[in-house]
Amino acid sequence: MVHVSDLSLQYCVGCGSCYKTGACIYKDDIENLSLSVADADGIIIGSPTYASNVSGQMKVIIDRGHFVMEQLLHGKYAICVTTYENYGGRDSTKILNKLLLYSGAKISASIALRNRFNKNPMEDIRLKQRIEKIVNSFLEDIVKRRRYRIQGLIHSIIFRMGIQPFVKRKGLEYEGVIKHWKDNNIVC
Ligand SMILES: Cc1cc2nc3c(=O)[nH]c(=O)nc-3n(C[C@H](O)[C@H](O)[C@H](O)COP(=O)(O)O)c2cc1C
C-alpha cells in the first residue's frame, strides 16, 4: 500500500525526456512507484474528490507515472475507488477509470463512496461486506485471467487509432515509448 501524500514528488515539466529515453529526468519516488506498478498483477487506485476532481497529489501521479503512453497497465486488472462528501464523486471516478482503460488495464470494479469528512467508510458493515465481495472478485479476475471483451475493444480502438499512430508520427522523439512497447510485447 502506497500513500500518495507520503511520496516525495516533482511536477511534470513536459520536457519529453521519458518519451525519448524511457526515463524521467527526476529520480524521485514516482519513478520507483512506476516500477512497482509495472511488476504488479493488478492495482487498486484511490483518491478523495476535491472540487469534483481527483486530489492534486493523484494528478501528479497521473502526469508523471508513465501510465498511458507506456501502457503501464497492459494486461493488469484494476479497481478504482473515490470518496466524496456531497457532489462530484462520479467525476473523479470517471477520471481514474479513463486513466486505467487508456493505460491498458481491465477494470474489475469502480466505486464512488459517499462519506462524511474524515470518517472511515469501512465502519459501515454493509459497505465493508460489499467491498470484500468486490476485492474477492478482483483477486479471482487476476487468478482466472477474466476477459473483459468490451473494455478490450474500447482500449484497442483508442490504442490502435489514437495512441499508436500519434507515437509513430513523432518518430525518434518517442523512441523510448516504442522500445517499452516492444520490450513488453505490447507491439511487435
Ligand atoms: C479541498 C477539498 C475539496 C473537496 N471537494 C469536494 C467536492 O467537490 N465534492 C465532494 O463531495 N466532496 C469534496 N470534498 C470532501 C472530500 O471529498 C471528502 O472529505 C473525502 O472524500 C473523504 O475522505 P477524507 O477522509 O480523506 O476526508 C473536498 C474536501 C477537500 C479537503
mmCIF file of C-alpha atoms and ligand atoms in Angstrom:
data_model
loop_
_atom_site.group_PDB
_atom_site.id
_atom_site.type_symbol
_atom_site.label_atom_id
_atom_site.label_comp_id
_atom_site.label_asym_id
_atom_site.label_seq_id
_atom_site.Cartn_x
_atom_site.Cartn_y
_atom_site.Cartn_z
ATOM 1 C CA MET A 1 0.000 0.000 0.000
ATOM 2 C CA VAL A 2 1.393 3.377 -1.018
ATOM 3 C CA HIS A 3 0.025 6.618 0.421
ATOM 4 C CA VAL A 4 0.487 9.200 -2.298
ATOM 5 C CA SER A 5 0.785 12.019 0.216
ATOM 6 C CA ASP A 6 3.869 10.330 1.769
ATOM 7 C CA LEU A 7 5.787 10.420 -1.506
ATOM 8 C CA SER A 8 8.442 12.916 -2.456
ATOM 9 C CA LEU A 9 7.464 14.046 -5.920
ATOM 10 C CA GLN A 10 8.232 16.654 -8.535
ATOM 11 C CA TYR A 11 5.690 18.023 -11.002
ATOM 12 C CA CYS A 12 5.947 17.048 -14.673
ATOM 13 C CA VAL A 13 7.681 19.856 -16.596
ATOM 14 C CA GLY A 14 6.817 18.497 -20.050
ATOM 15 C CA CYS A 15 10.463 18.088 -21.153
ATOM 16 C CA GLY A 16 9.623 14.915 -23.154
ATOM 17 C CA SER A 17 12.637 13.012 -21.800
ATOM 18 C CA CYS A 18 10.510 9.987 -20.784
ATOM 19 C CA TYR A 19 9.166 9.700 -24.349
ATOM 20 C CA LYS A 20 12.665 9.849 -25.815
ATOM 21 C CA THR A 21 14.658 7.805 -23.292
ATOM 22 C CA GLY A 22 12.023 5.894 -21.299
ATOM 23 C CA ALA A 23 13.124 7.607 -18.070
ATOM 24 C CA CYS A 24 12.150 10.784 -16.263
ATOM 25 C CA ILE A 25 14.716 13.499 -15.529
ATOM 26 C CA TYR A 26 13.663 13.317 -11.872
ATOM 27 C CA LYS A 27 14.787 10.303 -9.848
ATOM 28 C CA ASP A 28 12.176 10.557 -7.109
ATOM 29 C CA ASP A 29 9.565 8.286 -5.528
ATOM 30 C CA ILE A 30 7.327 8.297 -8.622
ATOM 31 C CA GLU A 31 9.940 6.520 -10.699
ATOM 32 C CA ASN A 32 10.078 3.745 -8.058
ATOM 33 C CA LEU A 33 6.291 3.668 -7.873
ATOM 34 C CA SER A 34 6.046 3.157 -11.653
ATOM 35 C CA LEU A 35 8.499 0.257 -11.429
ATOM 36 C CA SER A 36 6.370 -1.370 -8.691
ATOM 37 C CA VAL A 37 3.209 -0.884 -10.773
ATOM 38 C CA ALA A 38 4.952 -2.435 -13.787
ATOM 39 C CA ASP A 39 5.694 -5.512 -11.605
ATOM 40 C CA ALA A 40 2.180 -5.866 -10.161
ATOM 41 C CA ASP A 41 -0.581 -8.222 -11.340
ATOM 42 C CA GLY A 42 -3.156 -5.592 -10.507
ATOM 43 C CA ILE A 43 -3.658 -2.255 -8.824
ATOM 44 C CA ILE A 44 -6.266 -0.558 -6.660
ATOM 45 C CA ILE A 45 -6.104 3.194 -7.123
ATOM 46 C CA GLY A 46 -7.999 5.623 -4.924
ATOM 47 C CA SER A 47 -8.485 9.332 -4.353
ATOM 48 C CA PRO A 48 -10.762 11.647 -2.419
ATOM 49 C CA THR A 49 -12.845 14.012 -4.544
ATOM 50 C CA TYR A 50 -11.509 17.559 -4.445
ATOM 51 C CA ALA A 51 -13.540 20.127 -6.406
ATOM 52 C CA SER A 52 -15.202 17.364 -8.478
ATOM 53 C CA ASN A 53 -11.780 16.032 -9.438
ATOM 54 C CA VAL A 54 -9.064 13.784 -8.067
ATOM 55 C CA SER A 55 -6.681 15.236 -5.478
ATOM 56 C CA GLY A 56 -3.712 17.308 -6.630
ATOM 57 C CA GLN A 57 -1.330 14.600 -5.404
ATOM 58 C CA MET A 58 -3.096 11.986 -7.553
ATOM 59 C CA LYS A 59 -2.944 14.272 -10.583
ATOM 60 C CA VAL A 60 0.857 14.476 -10.235
ATOM 61 C CA ILE A 61 0.957 10.657 -10.196
ATOM 62 C CA ILE A 62 -1.202 10.568 -13.331
ATOM 63 C CA ASP A 63 1.064 13.075 -15.129
ATOM 64 C CA ARG A 64 4.356 11.502 -14.064
ATOM 65 C CA GLY A 65 3.515 7.797 -13.712
ATOM 66 C CA HIS A 66 4.210 6.601 -17.312
ATOM 67 C CA PHE A 67 0.643 5.259 -17.460
ATOM 68 C CA VAL A 68 -0.924 5.998 -20.828
ATOM 69 C CA MET A 69 1.947 6.370 -23.323
ATOM 70 C CA GLU A 70 3.881 3.407 -21.982
ATOM 71 C CA GLN A 71 0.716 1.319 -21.492
ATOM 72 C CA LEU A 72 1.910 0.650 -17.945
ATOM 73 C CA LEU A 73 -1.230 -1.318 -17.003
ATOM 74 C CA HIS A 74 -1.277 -3.526 -20.093
ATOM 75 C CA GLY A 75 -2.646 -6.946 -19.090
ATOM 76 C CA LYS A 76 -3.279 -5.909 -15.477
ATOM 77 C CA TYR A 77 -6.529 -5.815 -13.519
ATOM 78 C CA ALA A 78 -7.583 -2.719 -11.626
ATOM 79 C CA ILE A 79 -10.112 -1.223 -9.258
ATOM 80 C CA CYS A 80 -10.639 2.480 -8.746
ATOM 81 C CA VAL A 81 -12.115 3.958 -5.584
ATOM 82 C CA THR A 82 -13.098 7.542 -4.924
ATOM 83 C CA THR A 83 -14.667 9.125 -1.882
ATOM 84 C CA TYR A 84 -16.807 12.241 -1.813
ATOM 85 C CA GLU A 85 -18.965 14.054 0.685
ATOM 86 C CA ASN A 86 -21.594 15.782 -1.381
ATOM 87 C CA TYR A 87 -21.172 16.046 -5.141
ATOM 88 C CA GLY A 88 -18.646 15.119 -7.846
ATOM 89 C CA GLY A 89 -17.688 11.561 -6.806
ATOM 90 C CA ARG A 90 -18.659 10.280 -10.229
ATOM 91 C CA ASP A 91 -16.460 12.894 -11.910
ATOM 92 C CA SER A 92 -13.352 11.745 -10.061
ATOM 93 C CA THR A 93 -14.252 8.083 -10.702
ATOM 94 C CA LYS A 94 -14.540 8.870 -14.411
ATOM 95 C CA ILE A 95 -11.040 10.407 -14.412
ATOM 96 C CA LEU A 96 -9.488 7.332 -12.764
ATOM 97 C CA ASN A 97 -11.432 4.924 -14.990
ATOM 98 C CA LYS A 98 -10.216 6.732 -18.087
ATOM 99 C CA LEU A 99 -6.629 6.542 -16.816
ATOM 100 C CA LEU A 100 -6.970 2.786 -16.206
ATOM 101 C CA LEU A 101 -8.669 1.995 -19.507
ATOM 102 C CA TYR A 102 -6.329 4.130 -21.652
ATOM 103 C CA SER A 103 -3.312 2.562 -19.897
ATOM 104 C CA GLY A 104 -4.450 -0.920 -20.903
ATOM 105 C CA ALA A 105 -5.981 -2.202 -17.645
ATOM 106 C CA LYS A 106 -9.084 -4.315 -17.257
ATOM 107 C CA ILE A 107 -11.328 -2.574 -14.750
ATOM 108 C CA SER A 108 -12.763 -5.143 -12.330
ATOM 109 C CA ALA A 109 -14.786 -2.514 -10.449
ATOM 110 C CA SER A 110 -15.073 1.197 -9.869
ATOM 111 C CA ILE A 111 -16.527 2.549 -6.651
ATOM 112 C CA ALA A 112 -17.601 6.059 -5.603
ATOM 113 C CA LEU A 113 -18.151 6.068 -1.822
ATOM 114 C CA ARG A 114 -20.210 8.835 -0.299
ATOM 115 C CA ASN A 115 -18.689 9.503 3.075
ATOM 116 C CA ARG A 116 -18.539 12.203 5.727
ATOM 117 C CA PHE A 117 -15.322 14.234 6.012
ATOM 118 C CA ASN A 118 -12.583 12.227 7.792
ATOM 119 C CA LYS A 119 -14.931 9.319 8.609
ATOM 120 C CA ASN A 120 -13.734 5.780 7.887
ATOM 121 C CA PRO A 121 -16.173 4.281 5.329
ATOM 122 C CA MET A 122 -15.221 0.761 6.491
ATOM 123 C CA GLU A 123 -17.126 1.377 9.759
ATOM 124 C CA ASP A 124 -20.313 0.720 7.765
ATOM 125 C CA ILE A 125 -20.748 -3.080 7.937
ATOM 126 C CA ARG A 126 -22.824 -3.365 4.752
ATOM 127 C CA LEU A 127 -20.328 -1.304 2.803
ATOM 128 C CA LYS A 128 -17.459 -3.354 4.238
ATOM 129 C CA GLN A 129 -19.167 -6.540 3.019
ATOM 130 C CA ARG A 130 -19.736 -5.029 -0.428
ATOM 131 C CA ILE A 131 -16.075 -4.049 -0.668
ATOM 132 C CA GLU A 132 -14.922 -7.511 0.440
ATOM 133 C CA LYS A 133 -17.044 -9.029 -2.340
ATOM 134 C CA ILE A 134 -15.543 -6.674 -4.920
ATOM 135 C CA VAL A 135 -11.993 -7.409 -3.748
ATOM 136 C CA ASN A 136 -12.590 -11.196 -3.886
ATOM 137 C CA SER A 137 -13.888 -10.870 -7.422
ATOM 138 C CA PHE A 138 -10.817 -8.741 -8.303
ATOM 139 C CA LEU A 139 -8.488 -11.470 -6.986
ATOM 140 C CA GLU A 140 -10.458 -14.076 -8.950
ATOM 141 C CA ASP A 141 -10.061 -11.967 -12.100
ATOM 142 C CA ILE A 142 -6.290 -12.000 -11.623
ATOM 143 C CA VAL A 143 -6.104 -15.744 -10.999
ATOM 144 C CA LYS A 144 -8.548 -16.752 -13.771
ATOM 145 C CA ARG A 145 -7.429 -14.030 -16.212
ATOM 146 C CA ARG A 146 -11.034 -12.992 -16.783
ATOM 147 C CA ARG A 147 -11.663 -11.338 -20.130
ATOM 148 C CA TYR A 148 -13.416 -8.004 -20.338
ATOM 149 C CA ARG A 149 -14.275 -8.015 -24.020
ATOM 150 C CA ILE A 150 -15.975 -4.616 -24.331
ATOM 151 C CA GLN A 151 -13.210 -2.848 -22.390
ATOM 152 C CA GLY A 152 -10.653 -4.705 -24.546
ATOM 153 C CA LEU A 153 -12.392 -3.492 -27.679
ATOM 154 C CA ILE A 154 -12.582 0.121 -26.482
ATOM 155 C CA HIS A 155 -8.918 0.065 -25.453
ATOM 156 C CA SER A 156 -7.904 -1.470 -28.757
ATOM 157 C CA ILE A 157 -9.680 1.311 -30.701
ATOM 158 C CA ILE A 158 -8.056 4.018 -28.548
ATOM 159 C CA PHE A 159 -4.610 2.446 -28.773
ATOM 160 C CA ARG A 160 -4.600 1.445 -32.454
ATOM 161 C CA MET A 161 -6.368 4.534 -33.806
ATOM 162 C CA GLY A 162 -5.189 7.201 -31.378
ATOM 163 C CA ILE A 163 -2.058 6.467 -29.350
ATOM 164 C CA GLN A 164 -0.058 4.268 -31.744
ATOM 165 C CA PRO A 165 -0.334 6.436 -34.900
ATOM 166 C CA PHE A 166 0.430 9.540 -32.806
ATOM 167 C CA VAL A 167 3.607 7.956 -31.395
ATOM 168 C CA LYS A 168 4.686 6.693 -34.842
ATOM 169 C CA ARG A 169 4.291 10.189 -36.314
ATOM 170 C CA LYS A 170 6.596 11.531 -33.593
ATOM 171 C CA GLY A 171 9.392 9.149 -34.673
ATOM 172 C CA LEU A 172 12.668 9.448 -32.747
ATOM 173 C CA GLU A 173 11.147 11.863 -30.226
ATOM 174 C CA TYR A 174 9.154 8.886 -28.870
ATOM 175 C CA GLU A 175 11.703 6.088 -29.314
ATOM 176 C CA GLY A 176 11.703 5.334 -25.564
ATOM 177 C CA VAL A 177 7.961 4.631 -25.726
ATOM 178 C CA ILE A 178 8.293 2.319 -28.739
ATOM 179 C CA LYS A 179 11.156 0.434 -27.057
ATOM 180 C CA HIS A 180 8.997 -0.036 -23.956
ATOM 181 C CA TRP A 181 6.111 -1.393 -26.070
ATOM 182 C CA LYS A 182 8.452 -3.849 -27.814
ATOM 183 C CA ASP A 183 10.170 -4.971 -24.592
ATOM 184 C CA ASN A 184 6.762 -5.649 -23.042
ATOM 185 C CA ASN A 185 5.183 -7.337 -26.094
ATOM 186 C CA ILE A 186 2.578 -4.599 -26.452
ATOM 187 C CA VAL A 187 3.516 -4.348 -30.150
ATOM 188 C CA CYS A 188 5.945 -6.467 -32.180
HETATM 189 C C1 LIG B 1 -10.057 20.762 -0.771
HETATM 190 C C2 LIG B 1 -11.249 19.849 -0.690
HETATM 191 C C3 LIG B 1 -12.155 19.831 -1.738
HETATM 192 C C4 LIG B 1 -13.270 18.991 -1.672
HETATM 193 N N1 LIG B 1 -14.139 18.975 -2.725
HETATM 194 C C5 LIG B 1 -15.212 18.144 -2.682
HETATM 195 C C6 LIG B 1 -16.145 18.102 -3.755
HETATM 196 O O1 LIG B 1 -16.023 18.773 -4.784
HETATM 197 N N2 LIG B 1 -17.214 17.276 -3.644
HETATM 198 C C7 LIG B 1 -17.406 16.499 -2.537
HETATM 199 O O2 LIG B 1 -18.388 15.780 -2.500
HETATM 200 N N3 LIG B 1 -16.540 16.495 -1.507
HETATM 201 C C8 LIG B 1 -15.448 17.299 -1.549
HETATM 202 N N4 LIG B 1 -14.568 17.304 -0.507
HETATM 203 C C9 LIG B 1 -14.746 16.325 0.578
HETATM 204 C C10 LIG B 1 -13.897 15.074 0.342
HETATM 205 O O3 LIG B 1 -14.124 14.505 -0.920
HETATM 206 C C11 LIG B 1 -14.209 14.037 1.401
HETATM 207 O O4 LIG B 1 -13.974 14.592 2.628
HETATM 208 C C12 LIG B 1 -13.311 12.834 1.243
HETATM 209 O O5 LIG B 1 -13.692 12.143 0.094
HETATM 210 C C13 LIG B 1 -13.390 11.909 2.415
HETATM 211 O O6 LIG B 1 -12.135 11.468 2.605
HETATM 212 P P1 LIG B 1 -11.221 12.029 3.808
HETATM 213 O O7 LIG B 1 -11.465 11.068 4.918
HETATM 214 O O8 LIG B 1 -9.863 11.955 3.225
HETATM 215 O O9 LIG B 1 -11.673 13.430 4.142
HETATM 216 C C14 LIG B 1 -13.467 18.146 -0.549
HETATM 217 C C15 LIG B 1 -12.537 18.174 0.509
HETATM 218 C C16 LIG B 1 -11.450 18.997 0.445
HETATM 219 C C17 LIG B 1 -10.467 18.997 1.596
#
